[in-house]
Amino acid sequence: MRVAMVEPQRPVVVTDSGSVGGLRKDQVAAFLGIPYAASPIGALRFAAPEAHAGWTTVLDASHPGPSVPQAPRMRSTRISVLGNSPRDGNEDGCLNLNVWTPADALTDGRLRPVLVFIHGGGFSGGAGGWPWYHGSNLCALGDIVVVTINYRLGALGYLYLPEIGADNLGPQDQGAALRWIRNNISAFGGDPHTVTVSGQSAGAYSTAALAADPATSGLFQRLLLQSPPLALAPQDPADAVEMAAEYTRLLGVDTASDLGSALRALPVEQLLIAFSTLAVQHVGPVGDWRPPLMPVLGGAGMPCTWQQAMTNGAFDSKDFMAGSNGTENTALWQMSNNTAVQKFTREDALCLLPGLAPPTDSYAEACNVEAIYNQYSARLPGRTPGQVFTAITGDWTYRDAIVAIAGHRTTLGHHSYIYQFLRAPRPDPDDLGSTHCAELPFVTGNFEASIDAPMLGSIDDGDRELSRALAGAVVQFVKTGSPNGPGLVNWPSYGSASAPLMLTFDSSRISVAEAY
C-alpha cells in the first residue's frame, strides 16, 4: 500500500500524480481537492481532460478545491432548495475530487468498498466539495471509502463544438475521474474492484450514462440512482449544433476564423453570462426544466438513450438500487412563484400533459392522459389541478424510468431495490412535501449543511433515525449489492412478490408499498 503517516492527524498518501496530505478527524481521514486531471485552462478549455502533470511536494488536501465556474442563476436554483452558499469557482484546479476513508484503512491493509457520488445541478451547477455532499458520515457509518467529484458544467462542459474538441466534456471528465479512482483508490484503502457509482438528479442521469458507455461501464460494479431525470432525452446533435451557434453569437465570436482560439481567449465570466442569457431565452414550456446545454446523444460518453441501454443489457450486469421522492416537482412551482401552474384548471393540465409525457409511453394519447390524471386526482384528494399536474410530471420525469429498468431486470432474474422518499419538512409553508433533493441530507447525514433549507425544516430524533435507516441501507448496498442486513428494515427486491414492491421512507414509518 502506497502510504506514509507523517503524523496521526495529518496522513499522507502517495498517488500517481504525487503525495497528498489530508486531515484526520475522529476515525475518518479526508483528502480533499485532489486534482484528477489537468486544469481546463488555456488550450485545454473546451478540450478533453488530460492527465495532470503531477507535483513534487506534498499537496495540501485538507480543504475542498475550487468548484467549476458556474453562472449565479444556476447556483441560486440549487441553493433555494438545499440552503447555504457554495464556494466560488475557478477553472484552474476545478477538476478535482474528494476522498473520505476510515483512518484504519490507511494502515491495516484491508481494502474497503468504494462509493463514488456525482452531484446534481441540471448539468449547470454544483460541486463535489460543497458541504451538502461531504462523505464523512457515510464513511464512518459503513466503514467504506466515499469519493465525490467535480465535472465541467454549463457551456464549459456541454457546449457541442466537436470541431474544436468540445464534445460532452462533462461526461468525459466523469470518466477521467473514474479512471483516476481505479488507479489510485487502493492507496486510500479502497477496493478498485468493488465500486458503486451513485448520483442525484443530473448526477444520476450521468451515472446511468456511465453504465451505458462501454468505455466506463467496466470501472464500477454497482449502480445507485437518486431521482434520475431520465425522461429528458439527450440533446439531439442537430439541436446541439444550433444551440452552440446561438451561444457563440451571444459571445460575438460566431464569425471568428479560429473559433476555438476565440472562445479560449474570453474571460470565463463572459462565458457564464452568455450561458445565463441562453438559459433565459430557452426556458422550456411549463413542466419542462430542460437546460439549454446537456449531454448530446452519440457524443462522447453518451452512446445511446437509457431505453437503448436497457435493451442492450447495460444495466443487467450491475447491482441496482434507485429511487425518487414523493413530490419531486413541487419546488419547481411553489418556490418559483409560478402562478400559472398554481392556478391551473383540470382542462389546463389535460392540455399540457400530452406534450410532456415520456415519448415511449402511450400516455401521449389524450384518452390515456385523462385516465392518468383521474387516477392521480383520486389518489390525491383535496389537491388542486396544478398539484395533480405537478405530481404526474414529477413521476414521469424521475420515477417511471426506474420502474421500467427494475421491471426489465426482473424478467431476467436480477434483483433491483426501489425506494420512494416521502418525508416532508416541518413546518412546510411552501407545501413542498418530499420535493426534489429532500432525501440528500438523510442519505449523507449532513443536516447542518442544509439547516436553513426549506425542504428540510426542523429535525427531530425520528428524522435522525430515518437517516440512519436510509444511509444504512445505502452503505449495505455499497458493501454487498443488497440494502438488506442486520438491524435494517427488510427490503424486498422489486418483482419478488405478486405485485412489484418498493420501500417507502417517511418520518413516521418505513414500509413496503406497491410500486404503482
Coordinates of C-alpha atoms in Angstrom, one line a residue:
M1 CA 0.0 0.0 0.0
R2 CA 1.4 3.4 -1.1
V3 CA 1.0 5.3 2.2
A4 CA 3.1 7.1 4.7
M5 CA 1.9 8.5 8.0
V6 CA 3.7 11.8 8.8
E7 CA 1.7 12.4 12.0
P8 CA -1.6 11.0 13.3
Q9 CA -3.7 14.0 12.3
R10 CA -2.0 14.7 9.0
P11 CA -1.9 11.4 7.0
V12 CA -0.1 11.4 3.7
V13 CA -1.0 9.2 0.7
V14 CA 1.1 8.7 -2.4
T15 CA -0.9 8.8 -5.7
D16 CA 0.2 8.5 -9.3
S17 CA 0.5 12.3 -9.5
G18 CA 2.2 12.9 -6.2
S19 CA 1.7 12.8 -2.4
V20 CA -1.4 14.3 -0.8
G21 CA -1.7 15.4 2.8
G22 CA -5.1 15.0 4.3
L23 CA -6.7 15.7 7.7
R24 CA -7.9 13.2 10.2
K25 CA -11.0 13.8 12.4
D26 CA -12.0 11.1 14.8
Q27 CA -12.0 7.8 12.8
V28 CA -12.2 9.4 9.3
A29 CA -9.3 10.7 7.2
A30 CA -10.3 13.2 4.5
F31 CA -8.2 14.1 1.4
L32 CA -10.0 17.0 -0.4
G33 CA -9.5 18.9 -3.6
I34 CA -7.2 16.3 -5.3
P35 CA -6.7 17.0 -9.0
Y36 CA -7.6 14.1 -11.1
A37 CA -6.9 15.9 -14.4
A38 CA -5.1 18.9 -15.6
S39 CA -6.7 22.3 -15.2
P40 CA -9.0 23.0 -18.2
I41 CA -7.5 26.4 -18.9
G42 CA -5.7 27.9 -21.9
A43 CA -5.5 25.4 -24.7
L44 CA -7.3 22.8 -22.5
R45 CA -10.5 24.9 -22.2
F46 CA -13.2 23.1 -24.4
A47 CA -10.8 20.1 -24.7
A48 CA -11.0 16.6 -23.5
P49 CA -9.5 16.1 -20.0
E50 CA -5.8 15.4 -19.9
A51 CA -3.7 13.7 -17.2
H52 CA -2.3 16.1 -14.5
A53 CA 1.4 16.7 -14.8
G54 CA 1.8 16.0 -11.1
W55 CA 3.5 17.7 -8.2
T56 CA 6.8 17.2 -6.3
T57 CA 5.9 18.4 -2.8
V58 CA 3.1 17.1 -0.6
L59 CA -0.2 18.6 -1.8
D60 CA -2.3 20.2 0.9
A61 CA -5.6 18.2 0.6
S62 CA -7.1 19.4 3.9
H63 CA -9.8 21.6 2.2
P64 CA -12.0 21.3 -0.9
G65 CA -10.6 22.6 -4.2
P66 CA -12.3 25.2 -6.4
S67 CA -15.7 24.5 -7.9
V68 CA -16.2 24.6 -11.6
P69 CA -17.2 28.1 -12.6
Q70 CA -21.0 28.4 -13.0
A71 CA -23.5 31.1 -13.6
P72 CA -25.0 32.7 -10.5
R73 CA -28.5 32.0 -11.7
M74 CA -27.7 28.3 -11.9
R75 CA -26.2 28.3 -8.4
S76 CA -29.2 30.0 -6.9
T77 CA -31.6 27.3 -8.2
R78 CA -29.8 24.7 -6.1
I79 CA -29.4 27.0 -3.1
S80 CA -33.1 27.8 -3.0
V81 CA -33.9 24.2 -2.2
L82 CA -30.8 23.0 -0.3
G83 CA -29.7 26.2 1.5
N84 CA -26.2 27.5 2.3
S85 CA -23.7 29.2 0.0
P86 CA -21.3 27.4 -2.4
R87 CA -17.6 28.1 -2.8
D88 CA -16.5 30.4 -5.7
G89 CA -15.5 28.6 -8.9
N90 CA -12.2 28.8 -10.7
E91 CA -11.2 27.0 -13.9
D92 CA -7.7 26.5 -12.6
G93 CA -7.8 23.3 -10.4
C94 CA -11.5 22.7 -10.7
L95 CA -11.2 19.1 -12.0
N96 CA -10.7 17.7 -8.5
L97 CA -12.2 15.1 -6.2
N98 CA -12.6 14.4 -2.5
V99 CA -11.9 11.2 -0.6
W100 CA -13.1 10.2 2.8
T101 CA -11.7 6.9 4.2
P102 CA -11.7 5.1 7.5
A103 CA -8.4 6.1 9.2
D104 CA -7.6 2.5 9.9
A105 CA -7.9 1.8 6.1
L106 CA -4.6 3.7 5.6
T107 CA -2.6 1.2 7.6
D108 CA -4.4 -2.1 8.1
G109 CA -4.1 -3.5 4.6
R110 CA -7.8 -4.3 4.2
L111 CA -9.5 -2.7 1.1
R112 CA -12.9 -1.3 1.7
P113 CA -15.8 -0.9 -0.8
V114 CA -16.0 2.5 -2.6
L115 CA -18.9 4.8 -3.1
V116 CA -18.4 7.4 -5.8
F117 CA -21.1 10.2 -5.8
I118 CA -21.8 12.5 -8.7
H119 CA -23.6 15.8 -7.7
G120 CA -26.7 17.1 -9.5
G121 CA -27.5 20.7 -10.6
G122 CA -29.1 20.4 -14.0
F123 CA -25.7 20.0 -15.8
S124 CA -25.2 23.7 -14.9
G125 CA -24.4 23.9 -11.2
G126 CA -23.0 22.1 -8.2
A127 CA -19.7 20.9 -6.8
G128 CA -18.5 17.7 -5.1
G129 CA -16.8 19.7 -2.4
W130 CA -19.9 21.5 -1.2
P131 CA -20.9 20.6 2.4
W132 CA -24.2 19.0 1.3
Y133 CA -22.2 16.1 -0.2
H134 CA -19.4 15.6 2.3
G135 CA -18.9 11.9 2.8
S136 CA -17.5 11.6 6.3
N137 CA -20.8 10.4 7.9
L138 CA -21.3 7.6 5.3
C139 CA -17.7 6.7 5.6
A140 CA -17.9 6.3 9.4
L141 CA -21.3 4.6 9.3
G142 CA -20.4 1.9 6.8
D143 CA -16.6 1.5 7.0
I144 CA -16.5 2.4 3.3
V145 CA -14.5 4.8 1.2
V146 CA -16.5 7.8 -0.2
V147 CA -15.5 9.9 -3.2
T148 CA -17.2 13.0 -4.6
I149 CA -16.1 14.6 -7.9
N150 CA -16.3 17.8 -9.9
Y151 CA -17.0 17.9 -13.6
R152 CA -17.3 20.7 -16.1
L153 CA -20.8 22.4 -16.2
G154 CA -22.9 24.6 -18.4
A155 CA -21.1 25.7 -21.6
L156 CA -17.7 24.7 -20.2
G157 CA -18.9 21.1 -20.0
Y158 CA -21.8 20.7 -22.6
L159 CA -21.2 23.1 -25.4
Y160 CA -21.2 20.9 -28.6
L161 CA -18.5 22.0 -30.9
P162 CA -16.6 18.8 -31.7
E163 CA -14.5 20.5 -34.4
I164 CA -12.7 22.4 -31.5
G165 CA -12.8 19.4 -29.1
A166 CA -15.9 20.4 -27.2
D167 CA -17.8 17.0 -27.2
N168 CA -19.7 16.1 -24.0
L169 CA -16.8 17.3 -21.8
G170 CA -18.7 16.9 -18.6
P171 CA -19.2 13.1 -19.2
Q172 CA -15.6 12.9 -20.3
D173 CA -14.5 14.4 -17.0
Q174 CA -16.6 11.9 -15.1
G175 CA -14.9 9.1 -17.0
A176 CA -11.5 10.5 -16.2
A177 CA -12.3 10.7 -12.5
L178 CA -13.4 7.1 -12.5
R179 CA -10.2 6.0 -14.2
W180 CA -8.2 8.0 -11.6
I181 CA -10.1 6.2 -8.9
R182 CA -9.4 2.8 -10.5
N183 CA -5.7 3.6 -10.5
N184 CA -5.3 5.3 -7.1
I185 CA -8.1 4.4 -4.6
S186 CA -6.3 1.4 -3.2
A187 CA -3.7 3.9 -1.7
F188 CA -6.6 5.3 0.4
G189 CA -7.7 1.8 1.4
G190 CA -10.4 1.5 -1.2
D191 CA -11.1 -1.6 -3.4
P192 CA -11.0 -0.6 -7.1
H193 CA -13.0 -3.7 -7.9
T194 CA -15.9 -3.0 -5.5
V195 CA -17.1 0.4 -6.7
T196 CA -20.6 1.8 -6.6
V197 CA -21.3 4.8 -8.6
S198 CA -24.2 6.9 -7.4
G199 CA -25.6 10.3 -8.4
Q200 CA -28.5 12.5 -7.7
S201 CA -30.6 14.3 -10.3
A202 CA -28.3 15.3 -13.2
G203 CA -25.7 13.2 -11.4
A204 CA -28.0 10.2 -11.5
Y205 CA -28.6 10.8 -15.2
S206 CA -24.8 10.9 -15.7
T207 CA -24.4 7.7 -13.6
A208 CA -26.8 5.8 -15.9
A209 CA -24.8 7.1 -18.9
L210 CA -21.6 5.9 -17.4
A211 CA -23.1 2.4 -17.1
A212 CA -24.3 2.6 -20.7
D213 CA -20.9 3.6 -22.1
P214 CA -18.6 0.7 -22.8
A215 CA -15.6 2.9 -22.1
T216 CA -16.6 3.4 -18.5
S217 CA -19.1 0.6 -17.6
G218 CA -16.3 -1.7 -16.5
L219 CA -15.0 0.8 -14.0
F220 CA -17.7 0.0 -11.4
Q221 CA -20.0 -2.9 -10.3
R222 CA -23.0 -1.2 -8.6
L223 CA -25.4 1.4 -9.7
L224 CA -27.4 3.7 -7.3
L225 CA -29.7 6.3 -8.9
Q226 CA -31.3 9.1 -6.8
S227 CA -34.1 10.9 -8.7
P228 CA -32.6 10.5 -12.2
P229 CA -34.5 12.7 -14.7
L230 CA -34.3 10.1 -17.4
A231 CA -37.4 11.3 -19.1
L232 CA -35.3 14.1 -20.5
A233 CA -33.9 12.7 -23.8
P234 CA -30.2 13.5 -24.5
Q235 CA -29.9 16.5 -26.8
D236 CA -30.1 15.8 -30.5
P237 CA -26.8 16.6 -32.3
A238 CA -28.5 18.9 -34.8
D239 CA -30.2 20.8 -32.0
A240 CA -26.9 20.9 -30.1
V241 CA -25.2 22.4 -33.1
E242 CA -27.9 25.1 -33.4
M243 CA -27.6 25.9 -29.6
A244 CA -23.9 26.2 -29.9
A245 CA -24.2 28.6 -32.8
E246 CA -26.6 30.7 -30.8
Y247 CA -24.2 30.7 -27.9
T248 CA -21.3 31.8 -30.0
R249 CA -23.4 34.6 -31.5
L250 CA -24.2 35.8 -28.0
L251 CA -20.5 36.0 -27.4
G252 CA -19.8 37.7 -30.6
V253 CA -17.3 35.1 -31.9
D254 CA -19.5 33.2 -34.3
T255 CA -17.6 34.6 -37.3
A256 CA -14.1 34.0 -35.9
S257 CA -11.8 32.2 -38.3
D258 CA -10.4 30.2 -35.4
L259 CA -13.4 29.7 -33.2
G260 CA -11.6 27.5 -30.7
S261 CA -8.9 30.2 -30.0
A262 CA -11.6 32.9 -29.8
L263 CA -13.5 31.0 -27.2
R264 CA -10.4 30.1 -25.2
A265 CA -9.3 33.8 -25.1
L266 CA -12.5 35.1 -23.5
P267 CA -12.8 35.7 -19.7
V268 CA -14.7 32.9 -18.1
E269 CA -17.1 35.4 -16.6
Q270 CA -18.2 36.4 -20.1
L271 CA -18.8 32.7 -20.9
L272 CA -21.0 32.4 -17.8
I273 CA -23.1 35.5 -18.6
A274 CA -23.7 34.3 -22.1
F275 CA -24.8 30.9 -20.8
S276 CA -27.3 32.6 -18.4
T277 CA -28.7 34.6 -21.2
L278 CA -29.0 31.4 -23.3
A279 CA -30.8 29.7 -20.5
V280 CA -33.3 32.6 -20.0
Q281 CA -34.0 32.6 -23.7
H282 CA -34.7 28.9 -23.8
V283 CA -36.9 28.4 -20.8
G284 CA -39.0 25.3 -21.7
P285 CA -42.7 25.0 -21.5
V286 CA -44.5 24.6 -18.2
G287 CA -43.4 21.2 -16.8
D288 CA -40.1 21.0 -18.8
W289 CA -37.0 22.2 -17.0
R290 CA -34.6 21.0 -19.7
P291 CA -31.3 23.1 -19.6
P292 CA -30.2 24.7 -22.8
L293 CA -27.0 22.5 -22.9
M294 CA -26.9 18.9 -21.8
P295 CA -25.4 15.6 -22.9
V296 CA -25.6 15.1 -26.6
L297 CA -26.7 11.8 -28.0
G298 CA -24.0 10.0 -29.8
G299 CA -21.3 12.3 -28.4
A300 CA -18.5 11.2 -26.1
G301 CA -19.8 9.3 -23.1
M302 CA -23.5 9.3 -24.4
P303 CA -23.7 6.4 -26.9
C304 CA -27.4 5.8 -26.5
T305 CA -30.6 6.6 -24.7
W306 CA -31.4 4.9 -21.4
Q307 CA -34.1 2.8 -23.2
Q308 CA -31.5 1.5 -25.7
A309 CA -29.0 0.9 -22.9
M310 CA -31.7 -1.1 -21.0
T311 CA -32.4 -3.2 -24.1
N312 CA -28.7 -3.7 -24.7
G313 CA -28.3 -5.1 -21.2
A314 CA -26.1 -2.2 -19.9
F315 CA -27.9 -2.3 -16.5
D316 CA -28.1 -6.1 -16.2
S317 CA -24.6 -6.9 -15.1
K318 CA -24.6 -4.4 -12.1
D319 CA -26.3 -4.5 -8.7
F320 CA -29.1 -1.9 -8.9
M321 CA -30.7 0.4 -6.4
A322 CA -32.7 3.5 -7.3
G323 CA -35.5 5.8 -6.0
S324 CA -37.3 9.1 -6.3
N325 CA -39.1 11.4 -4.0
G326 CA -42.9 11.6 -3.5
T327 CA -43.4 15.1 -4.8
E328 CA -40.4 15.8 -6.9
N329 CA -41.6 18.8 -8.9
T330 CA -43.1 20.9 -6.1
A331 CA -40.1 23.2 -5.6
L332 CA -40.2 24.0 -9.3
W333 CA -43.6 25.6 -8.9
Q334 CA -44.1 26.6 -5.3
M335 CA -40.7 28.3 -4.9
S336 CA -40.6 29.9 -8.3
N337 CA -43.8 31.9 -8.0
N338 CA -45.1 30.0 -11.0
T339 CA -48.7 31.2 -10.6
A340 CA -49.7 29.7 -13.9
V341 CA -49.4 26.2 -12.5
Q342 CA -50.8 27.2 -9.2
K343 CA -54.0 28.5 -11.0
F344 CA -54.3 25.5 -13.3
T345 CA -57.7 24.1 -14.1
R346 CA -58.3 20.5 -14.9
E347 CA -58.5 21.5 -18.6
D348 CA -55.2 23.3 -18.4
A349 CA -53.5 20.3 -17.1
L350 CA -55.0 17.9 -19.6
C351 CA -54.0 20.3 -22.4
L352 CA -50.3 20.3 -21.4
L353 CA -49.7 16.8 -20.2
P354 CA -49.6 15.1 -23.7
G355 CA -46.6 17.2 -24.7
L356 CA -44.8 16.3 -21.5
A357 CA -45.4 12.6 -21.5
P358 CA -42.3 10.3 -22.0
P359 CA -42.1 9.6 -25.7
T360 CA -42.0 5.9 -25.2
D361 CA -45.2 5.8 -23.2
S362 CA -48.8 5.6 -24.5
Y363 CA -49.6 8.5 -22.1
A364 CA -49.3 10.8 -25.0
E365 CA -52.7 9.7 -26.2
A366 CA -55.3 12.1 -24.9
C367 CA -57.6 9.5 -23.6
N368 CA -54.8 7.8 -21.6
V369 CA -53.6 11.2 -20.2
E370 CA -57.1 11.8 -18.9
A371 CA -57.2 8.4 -17.3
I372 CA -53.8 9.0 -15.7
Y373 CA -55.0 12.4 -14.4
N374 CA -58.1 10.8 -12.9
Q375 CA -56.0 8.2 -11.2
Y376 CA -53.7 10.7 -9.6
S377 CA -56.6 13.0 -8.7
A378 CA -58.3 10.1 -6.9
R379 CA -55.1 9.3 -5.1
L380 CA -54.6 12.9 -4.0
P381 CA -58.0 14.1 -2.7
G382 CA -58.2 17.8 -2.0
R383 CA -55.3 18.7 -4.2
T384 CA -55.7 21.3 -6.9
P385 CA -55.3 20.6 -10.6
G386 CA -51.9 22.3 -10.6
Q387 CA -50.8 20.0 -7.7
V388 CA -52.1 16.9 -9.6
F389 CA -50.2 18.1 -12.7
T390 CA -47.1 18.6 -10.6
A391 CA -47.4 15.1 -9.2
I392 CA -47.8 13.4 -12.6
T393 CA -44.9 15.3 -14.3
G394 CA -42.7 14.6 -11.3
D395 CA -43.3 10.8 -11.6
W396 CA -42.9 10.9 -15.3
T397 CA -39.6 12.7 -15.1
Y398 CA -37.9 10.9 -12.2
R399 CA -39.7 7.7 -11.3
D400 CA -41.1 5.9 -14.3
A401 CA -37.8 5.0 -15.9
I402 CA -36.6 3.5 -12.6
V403 CA -39.6 1.2 -12.5
A404 CA -39.1 0.3 -16.2
I405 CA -35.4 -0.6 -15.6
A406 CA -36.3 -2.7 -12.5
G407 CA -39.1 -4.4 -14.4
H408 CA -36.8 -5.3 -17.2
R409 CA -34.2 -6.7 -14.8
T410 CA -36.9 -8.7 -13.0
T411 CA -37.7 -10.5 -16.3
L412 CA -34.1 -11.6 -16.4
G413 CA -34.0 -12.8 -12.8
H414 CA -32.0 -9.9 -11.4
H415 CA -32.6 -8.2 -8.1
S416 CA -33.5 -4.5 -8.0
Y417 CA -34.2 -2.3 -5.0
I418 CA -36.5 0.6 -5.4
Y419 CA -37.5 3.3 -2.9
Q420 CA -39.6 6.3 -2.6
F421 CA -38.8 9.1 -0.1
L422 CA -41.9 10.7 1.4
R423 CA -40.7 12.7 4.4
A424 CA -42.0 16.3 4.3
P425 CA -40.5 19.3 6.1
R426 CA -41.9 20.6 9.4
P427 CA -43.1 23.3 9.0
D428 CA -43.9 23.3 5.3
P429 CA -45.1 26.8 4.4
D430 CA -44.4 26.3 0.7
D431 CA -46.3 22.9 0.7
L432 CA -43.2 21.2 -0.8
G433 CA -43.8 17.8 0.6
S434 CA -40.9 15.4 -0.3
T435 CA -39.6 17.6 -3.1
H436 CA -36.5 17.2 -5.3
C437 CA -33.3 17.0 -3.2
A438 CA -35.2 16.3 0.0
E439 CA -33.5 12.9 0.6
L440 CA -30.0 14.2 0.3
P441 CA -29.3 15.2 3.9
F442 CA -30.9 11.9 5.0
V443 CA -28.5 9.9 2.9
T444 CA -25.4 11.8 3.8
G445 CA -26.4 12.8 7.4
N446 CA -25.2 16.4 6.6
F447 CA -28.2 18.1 8.3
E448 CA -26.2 21.0 9.5
A449 CA -25.2 21.9 5.9
S450 CA -28.9 22.3 5.0
I451 CA -30.1 23.7 8.3
D452 CA -31.9 26.7 6.6
A453 CA -33.2 24.8 3.6
P454 CA -37.0 25.0 3.0
M455 CA -37.1 21.3 2.0
L456 CA -35.7 20.2 5.4
G457 CA -37.4 22.2 8.2
S458 CA -36.8 21.2 11.8
I459 CA -35.1 17.9 12.6
D460 CA -36.0 15.6 15.5
D461 CA -34.9 12.2 16.7
G462 CA -37.3 10.5 14.4
D463 CA -35.6 12.2 11.4
R464 CA -32.2 11.1 12.6
E465 CA -33.5 7.5 12.9
L466 CA -34.9 7.8 9.4
S467 CA -31.5 9.0 8.2
R468 CA -29.7 6.1 9.9
A469 CA -32.1 3.6 8.2
L470 CA -31.7 5.1 4.7
A471 CA -28.0 5.7 5.0
G472 CA -27.6 2.2 6.5
A473 CA -29.3 0.7 3.5
V474 CA -27.1 2.7 1.2
V475 CA -23.8 1.6 2.8
Q476 CA -25.0 -2.0 3.0
F477 CA -25.8 -1.9 -0.8
V478 CA -22.3 -0.5 -1.4
K479 CA -20.8 -3.3 0.6
T480 CA -22.9 -6.3 -0.6
G481 CA -25.1 -5.3 -3.5
S482 CA -28.2 -5.6 -1.3
P483 CA -29.6 -3.0 1.1
N484 CA -30.6 -5.8 3.5
G485 CA -28.5 -6.5 6.6
P486 CA -28.5 -6.8 10.3
G487 CA -30.5 -4.1 12.1
L488 CA -32.1 -2.9 8.8
V489 CA -35.7 -3.0 7.6
N490 CA -36.3 -5.9 5.3
W491 CA -36.3 -4.5 1.7
P492 CA -37.8 -6.9 -0.8
S493 CA -36.5 -7.0 -4.3
Y494 CA -38.7 -5.4 -7.0
G495 CA -40.8 -8.2 -8.5
S496 CA -40.1 -10.7 -5.8
A497 CA -43.8 -10.8 -4.8
S498 CA -47.1 -11.0 -6.7
A499 CA -47.0 -7.2 -7.0
P500 CA -43.9 -5.1 -7.7
L501 CA -42.7 -3.7 -4.4
M502 CA -40.6 -0.7 -3.2
L503 CA -39.6 0.6 0.2
T504 CA -41.1 3.9 1.3
F505 CA -39.2 6.2 3.8
D506 CA -41.4 8.6 5.8
S507 CA -40.8 10.4 9.1
S508 CA -43.3 8.2 10.9
R509 CA -42.6 4.8 9.4
I510 CA -40.6 2.8 6.8
S511 CA -42.8 0.4 5.0
V512 CA -43.2 -1.8 1.9
A513 CA -45.6 -0.5 -0.7
E514 CA -46.7 -1.4 -4.2
A515 CA -44.7 0.3 -6.9
Y516 CA -47.7 1.7 -8.8

